[in-house]
Amino acid sequence: MPVDSDERLREILEEETIAVVGLSSTPGKAAHDVPVYMREQGYEVIPVNPYAEEIFGRDPYDSLADVEEAVDIVDVFRPTDEVPGIVDEALGRDDAGTVWLQLGITHDEAGERVEGAGRNFVQDRCLKVEHQRLFE
């Protein structure tokens, strides 16, 4: 069952590094503005977008599997049909303790796989909204 308690959400949001799959280079899009907010709150945000040249002054990774830094949270801004592949990449990492699907994105089967691997799964919730609600 996806994480839904405020206590668990608060614990997850106390982590420091977020790989954002589908991070957009376009201001005004949620896939850009939410990561901007998270950076402003002190999080390390790692962009994952094979189509962008530069985001936040750095080269984005083509895939989650290519990310060299340690990752605490995998934040997903991609369509539902891409979630299983992203989960495969997240589960292939030793460090990604949480897979977080942004508002409007759900995938129960992928969530069961994440939870079966002993990791946290959050779906249909916005990082920014939850952070503001729990910490401001």
Tab-separated table of N, CA, C and O in Angstrom:
chain	number	residue	atom	x	y	z
A	1	MET	N	0.838	-1.189	0.000
A	1	MET	CA	0.000	0.000	0.000
A	1	MET	C	0.881	1.250	0.000
A	1	MET	O	1.828	1.338	0.773
A	2	PRO	N	0.606	2.200	-0.879
A	2	PRO	CA	1.439	3.404	-0.928
A	2	PRO	C	1.477	4.136	0.408
A	2	PRO	O	0.520	4.099	1.172
A	3	VAL	N	2.592	4.798	0.647
A	3	VAL	CA	2.754	5.598	1.860
A	3	VAL	C	1.681	6.675	1.869
A	3	VAL	O	1.493	7.384	0.875
A	4	ASP	N	0.973	6.777	2.996
A	4	ASP	CA	-0.025	7.838	3.092
A	4	ASP	C	-0.050	8.510	4.464
A	4	ASP	O	-0.793	9.453	4.673
A	5	SER	N	0.766	8.042	5.385
A	5	SER	CA	0.770	8.687	6.702
A	5	SER	C	1.706	9.897	6.696
A	5	SER	O	2.766	9.879	6.061
A	6	ASP	N	1.298	10.928	7.400
A	6	ASP	CA	2.125	12.125	7.489
A	6	ASP	C	3.483	11.809	8.107
A	6	ASP	O	4.499	12.381	7.691
A	7	GLU	N	3.514	10.913	9.064
A	7	GLU	CA	4.779	10.560	9.714
A	7	GLU	C	5.764	9.976	8.700
A	7	GLU	O	6.925	10.371	8.643
A	8	ARG	N	5.315	9.025	7.884
A	8	ARG	CA	6.198	8.412	6.873
A	8	ARG	C	6.576	9.424	5.797
A	8	ARG	O	7.721	9.474	5.357
A	9	LEU	N	5.618	10.240	5.356
A	9	LEU	CA	5.931	11.258	4.347
A	9	LEU	C	6.983	12.225	4.878
A	9	LEU	O	7.911	12.593	4.159
A	10	ARG	N	6.858	12.619	6.132
A	10	ARG	CA	7.833	13.519	6.742
A	10	ARG	C	9.218	12.872	6.769
A	10	ARG	O	10.220	13.508	6.438
A	11	GLU	N	9.285	11.584	7.131
A	11	GLU	CA	10.570	10.868	7.144
A	11	GLU	C	11.188	10.835	5.752
A	11	GLU	O	12.395	11.043	5.591
A	12	ILE	N	10.380	10.550	4.746
A	12	ILE	CA	10.883	10.516	3.371
A	12	ILE	C	11.415	11.884	2.972
A	12	ILE	O	12.499	12.007	2.393
A	13	LEU	N	10.674	12.927	3.297
A	13	LEU	CA	11.067	14.279	2.910
A	13	LEU	C	12.245	14.819	3.723
A	13	LEU	O	12.759	15.895	3.416
A	14	GLU	N	12.693	14.078	4.707
A	14	GLU	CA	13.905	14.453	5.426
A	14	GLU	C	15.155	13.970	4.705
A	14	GLU	O	16.265	14.311	5.084
A	15	GLU	N	14.974	13.185	3.647
A	15	GLU	CA	16.101	12.766	2.804
A	15	GLU	C	16.626	13.984	2.046
A	15	GLU	O	15.983	15.031	2.028
A	16	GLU	N	17.786	13.844	1.379
A	16	GLU	CA	18.429	15.023	0.813
A	16	GLU	C	18.546	15.063	-0.703
A	16	GLU	O	18.626	16.141	-1.283
A	17	THR	N	18.576	13.913	-1.364
A	17	THR	CA	18.876	13.885	-2.787
A	17	THR	C	17.710	13.296	-3.579
A	17	THR	O	17.261	12.192	-3.289
A	18	ILE	N	17.262	14.053	-4.582
A	18	ILE	CA	16.120	13.652	-5.389
A	18	ILE	C	16.547	13.592	-6.855
A	18	ILE	O	16.991	14.609	-7.413
A	19	ALA	N	16.402	12.426	-7.470
A	19	ALA	CA	16.576	12.315	-8.915
A	19	ALA	C	15.199	12.505	-9.530
A	19	ALA	O	14.264	11.767	-9.210
A	20	VAL	N	15.054	13.514	-10.383
A	20	VAL	CA	13.762	13.820	-10.977
A	20	VAL	C	13.747	13.317	-12.416
A	20	VAL	O	14.395	13.885	-13.297
A	21	VAL	N	13.001	12.239	-12.637
A	21	VAL	CA	12.875	11.655	-13.964
A	21	VAL	C	11.783	12.413	-14.713
A	21	VAL	O	10.635	12.436	-14.288
A	22	GLY	N	12.187	13.072	-15.787
A	22	GLY	CA	11.248	13.893	-16.538
A	22	GLY	C	11.307	15.359	-16.153
A	22	GLY	O	10.420	16.134	-16.508
A	23	LEU	N	12.367	15.762	-15.450
A	23	LEU	CA	12.524	17.166	-15.080
A	23	LEU	C	12.557	18.015	-16.352
A	23	LEU	O	13.293	17.718	-17.280
A	24	SER	N	11.743	19.038	-16.390
A	24	SER	CA	11.628	19.891	-17.570
A	24	SER	C	12.518	21.121	-17.439
A	24	SER	O	12.703	21.655	-16.348
A	25	SER	N	13.018	21.575	-18.576
A	25	SER	CA	13.795	22.811	-18.598
A	25	SER	C	12.902	24.040	-18.817
A	25	SER	O	13.394	25.156	-18.887
A	26	THR	N	11.583	23.826	-18.897
A	26	THR	CA	10.635	24.895	-19.208
A	26	THR	C	9.963	25.448	-17.952
A	26	THR	O	9.126	24.780	-17.346
A	27	PRO	N	10.329	26.680	-17.537
A	27	PRO	CA	9.641	27.300	-16.405
A	27	PRO	C	8.144	27.377	-16.664
A	27	PRO	O	7.703	27.573	-17.800
A	28	GLY	N	7.371	27.208	-15.603
A	28	GLY	CA	5.918	27.235	-15.713
A	28	GLY	C	5.315	25.847	-15.753
A	28	GLY	O	4.134	25.687	-15.466
A	29	LYS	N	6.103	24.852	-16.106
A	29	LYS	CA	5.630	23.468	-16.060
A	29	LYS	C	5.881	22.919	-14.660
A	29	LYS	O	6.907	23.216	-14.042
A	30	ALA	N	4.955	22.117	-14.170
A	30	ALA	CA	5.134	21.515	-12.842
A	30	ALA	C	6.436	20.723	-12.770
A	30	ALA	O	7.120	20.738	-11.742
A	31	ALA	N	6.809	20.065	-13.869
A	31	ALA	CA	8.030	19.248	-13.891
A	31	ALA	C	9.291	20.104	-13.827
A	31	ALA	O	10.400	19.578	-13.727
A	32	HIS	N	9.137	21.404	-13.883
A	32	HIS	CA	10.256	22.337	-13.672
A	32	HIS	C	10.103	23.058	-12.331
A	32	HIS	O	11.035	23.120	-11.544
A	33	ASP	N	8.906	23.574	-12.100
A	33	ASP	CA	8.703	24.424	-10.933
A	33	ASP	C	8.769	23.671	-9.605
A	33	ASP	O	9.268	24.210	-8.609
A	34	VAL	N	8.284	22.429	-9.572
A	34	VAL	CA	8.374	21.641	-8.335
A	34	VAL	C	9.839	21.380	-7.976
A	34	VAL	O	10.250	21.624	-6.832
A	35	PRO	N	10.681	20.913	-8.922
A	35	PRO	CA	12.096	20.744	-8.583
A	35	PRO	C	12.797	22.051	-8.190
A	35	PRO	O	13.673	22.049	-7.320
A	36	VAL	N	12.399	23.175	-8.800
A	36	VAL	CA	12.964	24.461	-8.401
A	36	VAL	C	12.655	24.717	-6.925
A	36	VAL	O	13.537	25.094	-6.141
A	37	TYR	N	11.409	24.507	-6.542
A	37	TYR	CA	11.013	24.684	-5.144
A	37	TYR	C	11.835	23.768	-4.228
A	37	TYR	O	12.334	24.211	-3.179
A	38	MET	N	11.990	22.514	-4.623
A	38	MET	CA	12.731	21.570	-3.778
A	38	MET	C	14.192	22.011	-3.636
A	38	MET	O	14.761	21.909	-2.551
A	39	ARG	N	14.776	22.527	-4.697
A	39	ARG	CA	16.146	23.058	-4.613
A	39	ARG	C	16.196	24.233	-3.639
A	39	ARG	O	17.139	24.348	-2.859
A	40	GLU	N	15.196	25.092	-3.712
A	40	GLU	CA	15.152	26.253	-2.812
A	40	GLU	C	15.043	25.820	-1.352
A	40	GLU	O	15.434	26.568	-0.455
A	41	GLN	N	14.530	24.624	-1.116
A	41	GLN	CA	14.404	24.103	0.253
A	41	GLN	C	15.674	23.375	0.706
A	41	GLN	O	15.723	22.825	1.794
A	42	GLY	N	16.680	23.332	-0.169
A	42	GLY	CA	17.966	22.750	0.204
A	42	GLY	C	18.226	21.339	-0.304
A	42	GLY	O	19.257	20.747	0.012
A	43	TYR	N	17.323	20.813	-1.096
A	43	TYR	CA	17.521	19.472	-1.641
A	43	TYR	C	18.495	19.505	-2.816
A	43	TYR	O	18.543	20.486	-3.571
A	44	GLU	N	19.250	18.433	-2.967
A	44	GLU	CA	20.062	18.209	-4.156
A	44	GLU	C	19.120	17.587	-5.184
A	44	GLU	O	18.547	16.522	-4.935
A	45	VAL	N	18.929	18.249	-6.314
A	45	VAL	CA	18.034	17.768	-7.356
A	45	VAL	C	18.868	17.365	-8.569
A	45	VAL	O	19.604	18.178	-9.116
A	46	ILE	N	18.730	16.108	-8.949
A	46	ILE	CA	19.480	15.562	-10.080
A	46	ILE	C	18.526	15.434	-11.262
A	46	ILE	O	17.551	14.683	-11.192
A	47	PRO	N	18.793	16.152	-12.357
A	47	PRO	CA	17.897	16.087	-13.511
A	47	PRO	C	18.113	14.827	-14.352
A	47	PRO	O	19.247	14.456	-14.646
A	48	VAL	N	17.005	14.186	-14.715
A	48	VAL	CA	17.032	13.032	-15.616
A	48	VAL	C	16.075	13.348	-16.762
A	48	VAL	O	14.861	13.366	-16.581
A	49	ASN	N	16.655	13.652	-17.930
A	49	ASN	CA	15.863	13.986	-19.106
A	49	ASN	C	16.748	13.837	-20.339
A	49	ASN	O	17.654	14.650	-20.552
A	50	PRO	N	16.509	12.813	-21.152
A	50	PRO	CA	17.381	12.575	-22.307
A	50	PRO	C	17.236	13.612	-23.418
A	50	PRO	O	18.053	13.640	-24.343
A	51	TYR	N	16.238	14.476	-23.336
A	51	TYR	CA	15.976	15.431	-24.413
A	51	TYR	C	16.451	16.842	-24.102
A	51	TYR	O	16.442	17.694	-24.977
A	52	ALA	N	16.855	17.092	-22.885
A	52	ALA	CA	17.280	18.436	-22.493
A	52	ALA	C	18.802	18.561	-22.586
A	52	ALA	O	19.533	17.605	-22.342
A	53	GLU	N	19.239	19.759	-22.927
A	53	GLU	CA	20.679	20.030	-23.029
A	53	GLU	C	21.272	20.401	-21.671
A	53	GLU	O	22.358	19.973	-21.327
A	54	GLU	N	20.550	21.248	-20.938
A	54	GLU	CA	21.049	21.723	-19.647
A	54	GLU	C	19.863	22.083	-18.769
A	54	GLU	O	18.891	22.688	-19.229
A	55	ILE	N	19.932	21.685	-17.501
A	55	ILE	CA	18.906	22.047	-16.526
A	55	ILE	C	19.620	22.394	-15.224
A	55	ILE	O	20.458	21.627	-14.747
A	56	PHE	N	19.301	23.537	-14.673
A	56	PHE	CA	19.922	24.014	-13.430
A	56	PHE	C	21.442	24.090	-13.555
A	56	PHE	O	22.174	23.806	-12.607
A	57	GLY	N	21.918	24.444	-14.748
A	57	GLY	CA	23.348	24.618	-14.948
A	57	GLY	C	24.143	23.332	-15.037
A	57	GLY	O	25.367	23.345	-14.924
A	58	ARG	N	23.474	22.231	-15.253
A	58	ARG	CA	24.184	20.957	-15.363
A	58	ARG	C	23.583	20.108	-16.471
A	58	ARG	O	22.444	20.305	-16.873
A	59	ASP	N	24.377	19.173	-16.954
A	59	ASP	CA	23.902	18.253	-17.972
A	59	ASP	C	22.991	17.217	-17.326
A	59	ASP	O	23.401	16.544	-16.373
A	60	PRO	N	21.779	17.067	-17.832
A	60	PRO	CA	20.903	16.034	-17.272
A	60	PRO	C	21.348	14.642	-17.713
A	60	PRO	O	21.953	14.477	-18.771
A	61	TYR	N	21.055	13.677	-16.898
A	61	TYR	CA	21.330	12.285	-17.248
A	61	TYR	C	20.254	11.802	-18.213
A	61	TYR	O	19.110	12.243	-18.164
A	62	ASP	N	20.621	10.849	-19.067
A	62	ASP	CA	19.668	10.283	-20.021
A	62	ASP	C	18.681	9.337	-19.355
A	62	ASP	O	17.553	9.185	-19.814
A	63	SER	N	19.113	8.680	-18.292
A	63	SER	CA	18.244	7.735	-17.590
A	63	SER	C	18.653	7.660	-16.129
A	63	SER	O	19.760	8.060	-15.757
A	64	LEU	N	17.771	7.126	-15.321
A	64	LEU	CA	18.060	6.945	-13.905
A	64	LEU	C	19.254	6.015	-13.714
A	64	LEU	O	20.072	6.214	-12.823
A	65	ALA	N	19.377	5.027	-14.576
A	65	ALA	CA	20.492	4.080	-14.486
A	65	ALA	C	21.847	4.767	-14.691
A	65	ALA	O	22.864	4.291	-14.194
A	66	ASP	N	21.856	5.890	-15.394
A	66	ASP	CA	23.104	6.612	-15.664
A	66	ASP	C	23.538	7.522	-14.520
A	66	ASP	O	24.672	8.000	-14.515
A	67	VAL	N	22.658	7.800	-13.577
A	67	VAL	CA	22.962	8.735	-12.490
A	67	VAL	C	24.108	8.187	-11.643
A	67	VAL	O	24.037	7.069	-11.128
A	68	GLU	N	25.151	8.990	-11.508
A	68	GLU	CA	26.350	8.572	-10.776
A	68	GLU	C	26.260	8.853	-9.283
A	68	GLU	O	26.857	8.146	-8.483
A	69	GLU	N	25.545	9.907	-8.906
A	69	GLU	CA	25.424	10.265	-7.501
A	69	GLU	C	24.483	9.306	-6.774
A	69	GLU	O	23.649	8.657	-7.390
A	70	ALA	N	24.617	9.269	-5.459
A	70	ALA	CA	23.674	8.509	-4.637
A	70	ALA	C	22.321	9.229	-4.663
A	70	ALA	O	22.258	10.455	-4.666
A	71	VAL	N	21.252	8.453	-4.683
A	71	VAL	CA	19.895	8.988	-4.787
A	71	VAL	C	19.067	8.464	-3.620
A	71	VAL	O	19.078	7.272	-3.337
A	72	ASP	N	18.335	9.366	-2.958
A	72	ASP	CA	17.432	8.963	-1.885
A	72	ASP	C	16.016	8.734	-2.414
A	72	ASP	O	15.359	7.758	-2.088
A	73	ILE	N	15.541	9.691	-3.220
A	73	ILE	CA	14.171	9.674	-3.742
A	73	ILE	C	14.218	9.743	-5.265
A	73	ILE	O	14.935	10.581	-5.824
A	74	VAL	N	13.451	8.881	-5.911
A	74	VAL	CA	13.250	8.972	-7.358
A	74	VAL	C	11.871	9.594	-7.547
A	74	VAL	O	10.853	8.987	-7.203
A	75	ASP	N	11.854	10.819	-8.068
A	75	ASP	CA	10.612	11.553	-8.290
A	75	ASP	C	10.269	11.443	-9.770
A	75	ASP	O	11.097	11.755	-10.631
A	76	VAL	N	9.045	11.011	-10.079
A	76	VAL	CA	8.673	10.693	-11.458
A	76	VAL	C	7.648	11.681	-12.010
A	76	VAL	O	6.535	11.787	-11.491
A	77	PHE	N	8.049	12.365	-13.077
A	77	PHE	CA	7.179	13.250	-13.858
A	77	PHE	C	7.057	12.680	-15.269
A	77	PHE	O	7.379	13.338	-16.246
A	78	ARG	N	6.641	11.451	-15.393
A	78	ARG	CA	6.486	10.797	-16.692
A	78	ARG	C	5.118	10.120	-16.735
A	78	ARG	O	4.531	9.835	-15.696
A	79	PRO	N	4.631	9.821	-17.944
A	79	PRO	CA	3.324	9.171	-18.057
A	79	PRO	C	3.297	7.802	-17.374
A	79	PRO	O	4.321	7.126	-17.251
A	80	THR	N	2.111	7.418	-16.970
A	80	THR	CA	1.913	6.161	-16.253
A	80	THR	C	2.511	4.964	-16.974
A	80	THR	O	3.103	4.087	-16.334
A	81	ASP	N	2.407	4.917	-18.295
A	81	ASP	CA	2.913	3.741	-19.017
A	81	ASP	C	4.436	3.616	-18.963
A	81	ASP	O	4.979	2.556	-19.256
A	82	GLU	N	5.131	4.669	-18.556
A	82	GLU	CA	6.589	4.617	-18.416
A	82	GLU	C	7.032	4.215	-17.008
A	82	GLU	O	8.210	3.946	-16.779
A	83	VAL	N	6.095	4.189	-16.073
A	83	VAL	CA	6.436	3.917	-14.673
A	83	VAL	C	7.110	2.561	-14.476
A	83	VAL	O	8.123	2.485	-13.767
A	84	PRO	N	6.627	1.457	-15.061
A	84	PRO	CA	7.288	0.167	-14.816
A	84	PRO	C	8.774	0.168	-15.184
A	84	PRO	O	9.601	-0.378	-14.437
A	85	GLY	N	9.138	0.787	-16.292
A	85	GLY	CA	10.544	0.846	-16.679
A	85	GLY	C	11.371	1.687	-15.728
A	85	GLY	O	12.523	1.348	-15.417
A	86	ILE	N	10.801	2.783	-15.248
A	86	ILE	CA	11.496	3.635	-14.282
A	86	ILE	C	11.675	2.886	-12.975
A	86	ILE	O	12.742	2.943	-12.344
A	87	VAL	N	10.660	2.134	-12.571
A	87	VAL	CA	10.757	1.327	-11.359
A	87	VAL	C	11.847	0.267	-11.518
A	87	VAL	O	12.623	0.022	-10.593
A	88	ASP	N	11.947	-0.344	-12.684
A	88	ASP	CA	13.030	-1.300	-12.936
A	88	ASP	C	14.385	-0.650	-12.670
A	88	ASP	O	15.246	-1.242	-12.010
A	89	GLU	N	14.571	0.557	-13.192
A	89	GLU	CA	15.837	1.260	-12.989
A	89	GLU	C	16.044	1.613	-11.520
A	89	GLU	O	17.155	1.501	-11.001
A	90	ALA	N	14.987	2.049	-10.844
A	90	ALA	CA	15.103	2.395	-9.418
A	90	ALA	C	15.476	1.161	-8.598
A	90	ALA	O	16.331	1.230	-7.709
A	91	LEU	N	14.842	0.032	-8.905
A	91	LEU	CA	15.123	-1.192	-8.151
A	91	LEU	C	16.498	-1.766	-8.493
A	91	LEU	O	17.051	-2.542	-7.717
A	92	GLY	N	17.042	-1.349	-9.612
A	92	GLY	CA	18.393	-1.763	-9.974
A	92	GLY	C	19.470	-0.990	-9.233
A	92	GLY	O	20.658	-1.308	-9.339
A	93	ARG	N	19.060	-0.006	-8.480
A	93	ARG	CA	19.992	0.801	-7.681
A	93	ARG	C	19.912	0.347	-6.228
A	93	ARG	O	18.843	-0.002	-5.744
A	94	ASP	N	21.022	0.419	-5.536
A	94	ASP	CA	21.039	0.062	-4.115
A	94	ASP	C	20.586	1.210	-3.224
A	94	ASP	O	20.266	1.007	-2.060
A	95	ASP	N	20.565	2.422	-3.767
A	95	ASP	CA	20.384	3.601	-2.926
A	95	ASP	C	18.986	4.207	-2.925
A	95	ASP	O	18.622	4.877	-1.980
A	96	ALA	N	18.217	4.013	-3.963
A	96	ALA	CA	16.925	4.697	-4.092
A	96	ALA	C	15.891	4.069	-3.159
A	96	ALA	O	15.243	3.092	-3.487
A	97	GLY	N	15.723	4.684	-1.990
A	97	GLY	CA	14.833	4.134	-0.978
A	97	GLY	C	13.364	4.450	-1.182
A	97	GLY	O	12.499	3.835	-0.572
A	98	THR	N	13.077	5.429	-2.060
A	98	THR	CA	11.698	5.836	-2.303
A	98	THR	C	11.479	6.095	-3.786
A	98	THR	O	12.293	6.766	-4.425
A	99	VAL	N	10.371	5.599	-4.296
A	99	VAL	CA	9.896	5.972	-5.628
A	99	VAL	C	8.635	6.790	-5.403
A	99	VAL	O	7.687	6.327	-4.756
A	100	TRP	N	8.641	8.014	-5.914
A	100	TRP	CA	7.547	8.959	-5.691
A	100	TRP	C	6.952	9.341	-7.036
A	100	TRP	O	7.625	9.952	-7.866
A	101	LEU	N	5.687	8.995	-7.267
A	101	LEU	CA	4.977	9.375	-8.479
A	101	LEU	C	4.205	10.656	-8.215
A	101	LEU	O	3.411	10.726	-7.276
A	102	GLN	N	4.433	11.647	-9.042
A	102	GLN	CA	3.824	12.958	-8.852
A	102	GLN	C	2.303	12.913	-9.001
A	102	GLN	O	1.731	11.925	-9.473
A	103	LEU	N	1.684	13.992	-8.642
A	103	LEU	CA	0.236	14.147	-8.684
A	103	LEU	C	-0.310	13.742	-10.052
A	103	LEU	O	0.197	14.163	-11.087
A	104	GLY	N	-1.318	12.878	-10.053
A	104	GLY	CA	-1.938	12.424	-11.284
A	104	GLY	C	-1.309	11.174	-11.880
A	104	GLY	O	-1.787	10.656	-12.878
A	105	ILE	N	-0.239	10.680	-11.272
A	105	ILE	CA	0.437	9.486	-11.778
A	105	ILE	C	0.264	8.357	-10.758
A	105	ILE	O	0.635	8.512	-9.594
A	106	THR	N	-0.293	7.245	-11.211
A	106	THR	CA	-0.479	6.083	-10.346
A	106	THR	C	-0.102	4.814	-11.118
A	106	THR	O	-0.234	4.762	-12.341
A	107	HIS	N	0.358	3.816	-10.380
A	107	HIS	CA	0.635	2.510	-10.982
A	107	HIS	C	0.759	1.501	-9.836
A	107	HIS	O	1.835	1.302	-9.278
A	108	ASP	N	-0.365	0.880	-9.484
A	108	ASP	CA	-0.404	-0.016	-8.333
A	108	ASP	C	0.540	-1.213	-8.477
A	108	ASP	O	1.196	-1.608	-7.512
A	109	GLU	N	0.603	-1.807	-9.662
A	109	GLU	CA	1.466	-2.971	-9.866
A	109	GLU	C	2.941	-2.608	-9.646
A	109	GLU	O	3.672	-3.341	-8.972
A	110	ALA	N	3.368	-1.483	-10.194
A	110	ALA	CA	4.747	-1.032	-9.976
A	110	ALA	C	4.976	-0.748	-8.494
A	110	ALA	O	6.042	-1.053	-7.946
A	111	GLY	N	3.968	-0.177	-7.849
A	111	GLY	CA	4.080	0.101	-6.420
A	111	GLY	C	4.267	-1.159	-5.596
A	111	GLY	O	5.046	-1.183	-4.648
A	112	GLU	N	3.560	-2.216	-5.962
A	112	GLU	CA	3.726	-3.493	-5.252
A	112	GLU	C	5.147	-4.018	-5.401
A	112	GLU	O	5.713	-4.574	-4.459
A	113	ARG	N	5.741	-3.838	-6.576
A	113	ARG	CA	7.126	-4.268	-6.781
A	113	ARG	C	8.091	-3.458	-5.924
A	113	ARG	O	9.017	-4.011	-5.332
A	114	VAL	N	7.858	-2.149	-5.854
A	114	VAL	CA	8.712	-1.281	-5.038
A	114	VAL	C	8.616	-1.698	-3.570
A	114	VAL	O	9.634	-1.887	-2.895
A	115	GLU	N	7.402	-1.847	-3.090
A	115	GLU	CA	7.192	-2.235	-1.692
A	115	GLU	C	7.722	-3.638	-1.419
A	115	GLU	O	8.272	-3.900	-0.344
A	116	GLY	N	7.579	-4.548	-2.387
A	116	GLY	CA	8.102	-5.902	-2.235
A	116	GLY	C	9.612	-5.929	-2.102
A	116	GLY	O	10.183	-6.863	-1.534
A	117	ALA	N	10.262	-4.895	-2.618
A	117	ALA	CA	11.717	-4.775	-2.506
A	117	ALA	C	12.119	-4.059	-1.209
A	117	ALA	O	13.294	-3.759	-0.998
A	118	GLY	N	11.118	-3.770	-0.366
A	118	GLY	CA	11.414	-3.138	0.917
A	118	GLY	C	11.635	-1.639	0.838
A	118	GLY	O	12.255	-1.057	1.719
A	119	ARG	N	11.106	-1.016	-0.199
A	119	ARG	CA	11.294	0.423	-0.376
A	119	ARG	C	9.956	1.149	-0.276
A	119	ARG	O	8.900	0.546	-0.331
A	120	ASN	N	10.028	2.459	-0.135
A	120	ASN	CA	8.835	3.291	-0.024
A	120	ASN	C	8.264	3.597	-1.398
A	120	ASN	O	9.016	3.848	-2.345
A	121	PHE	N	6.932	3.627	-1.470
A	121	PHE	CA	6.249	3.978	-2.709
A	121	PHE	C	5.188	5.017	-2.388
A	121	PHE	O	4.347	4.816	-1.517
A	122	VAL	N	5.268	6.145	-3.102
A	122	VAL	CA	4.292	7.213	-2.963
A	122	VAL	C	3.731	7.470	-4.351
A	122	VAL	O	4.489	7.525	-5.324
A	123	GLN	N	2.409	7.613	-4.462
A	123	GLN	CA	1.834	7.917	-5.770
A	123	GLN	C	0.740	8.964	-5.656
A	123	GLN	O	0.133	9.129	-4.600
A	124	ASP	N	0.561	9.681	-6.767
A	124	ASP	CA	-0.492	10.688	-6.873
A	124	ASP	C	-0.380	11.768	-5.792
A	124	ASP	O	-1.377	12.226	-5.250
A	125	ARG	N	0.861	12.157	-5.499
A	125	ARG	CA	1.119	13.235	-4.534
A	125	ARG	C	2.225	14.126	-5.073
A	125	ARG	O	3.164	13.638	-5.681
A	126	CYS	N	2.128	15.397	-4.802
A	126	CYS	CA	3.133	16.353	-5.241
A	126	CYS	C	4.153	16.597	-4.129
A	126	CYS	O	3.772	16.905	-2.991
A	127	LEU	N	5.431	16.469	-4.474
A	127	LEU	CA	6.496	16.733	-3.497
A	127	LEU	C	6.362	18.125	-2.882
A	127	LEU	O	6.469	18.283	-1.669
A	128	LYS	N	6.138	19.114	-3.725
A	128	LYS	CA	6.053	20.497	-3.246
A	128	LYS	C	4.872	20.678	-2.301
A	128	LYS	O	5.017	21.256	-1.218
A	129	VAL	N	3.719	20.194	-2.702
A	129	VAL	CA	2.514	20.325	-1.865
A	129	VAL	C	2.721	19.642	-0.517
A	129	VAL	O	2.402	20.205	0.539
A	130	GLU	N	3.250	18.439	-0.553
A	130	GLU	CA	3.452	17.696	0.711
A	130	GLU	C	4.516	18.379	1.565
A	130	GLU	O	4.367	18.453	2.784
A	131	HIS	N	5.573	18.866	0.955
A	131	HIS	CA	6.615	19.561	1.721
A	131	HIS	C	6.040	20.806	2.388
A	131	HIS	O	6.263	21.047	3.584
A	132	GLN	N	5.298	21.584	1.625
A	132	GLN	CA	4.698	22.798	2.197
A	132	GLN	C	3.736	22.460	3.326
A	132	GLN	O	3.732	23.114	4.363
A	133	ARG	N	2.950	21.438	3.124
A	133	ARG	CA	1.955	21.046	4.124
A	133	ARG	C	2.613	20.553	5.403
A	133	ARG	O	2.163	20.857	6.512
A	134	LEU	N	3.707	19.811	5.288
A	134	LEU	CA	4.310	19.175	6.448
A	134	LEU	C	5.410	19.983	7.119
A	134	LEU	O	5.717	19.763	8.288
A	135	PHE	N	6.010	20.936	6.391
A	135	PHE	CA	7.185	21.638	6.942
A	135	PHE	C	7.042	23.150	7.030
A	135	PHE	O	7.888	23.797	7.626
A	136	GLU	N	6.028	23.732	6.421
A	136	GLU	CA	5.933	25.197	6.477
A	136	GLU	C	4.825	25.645	7.387
A	136	GLU	O	3.968	24.935	7.758
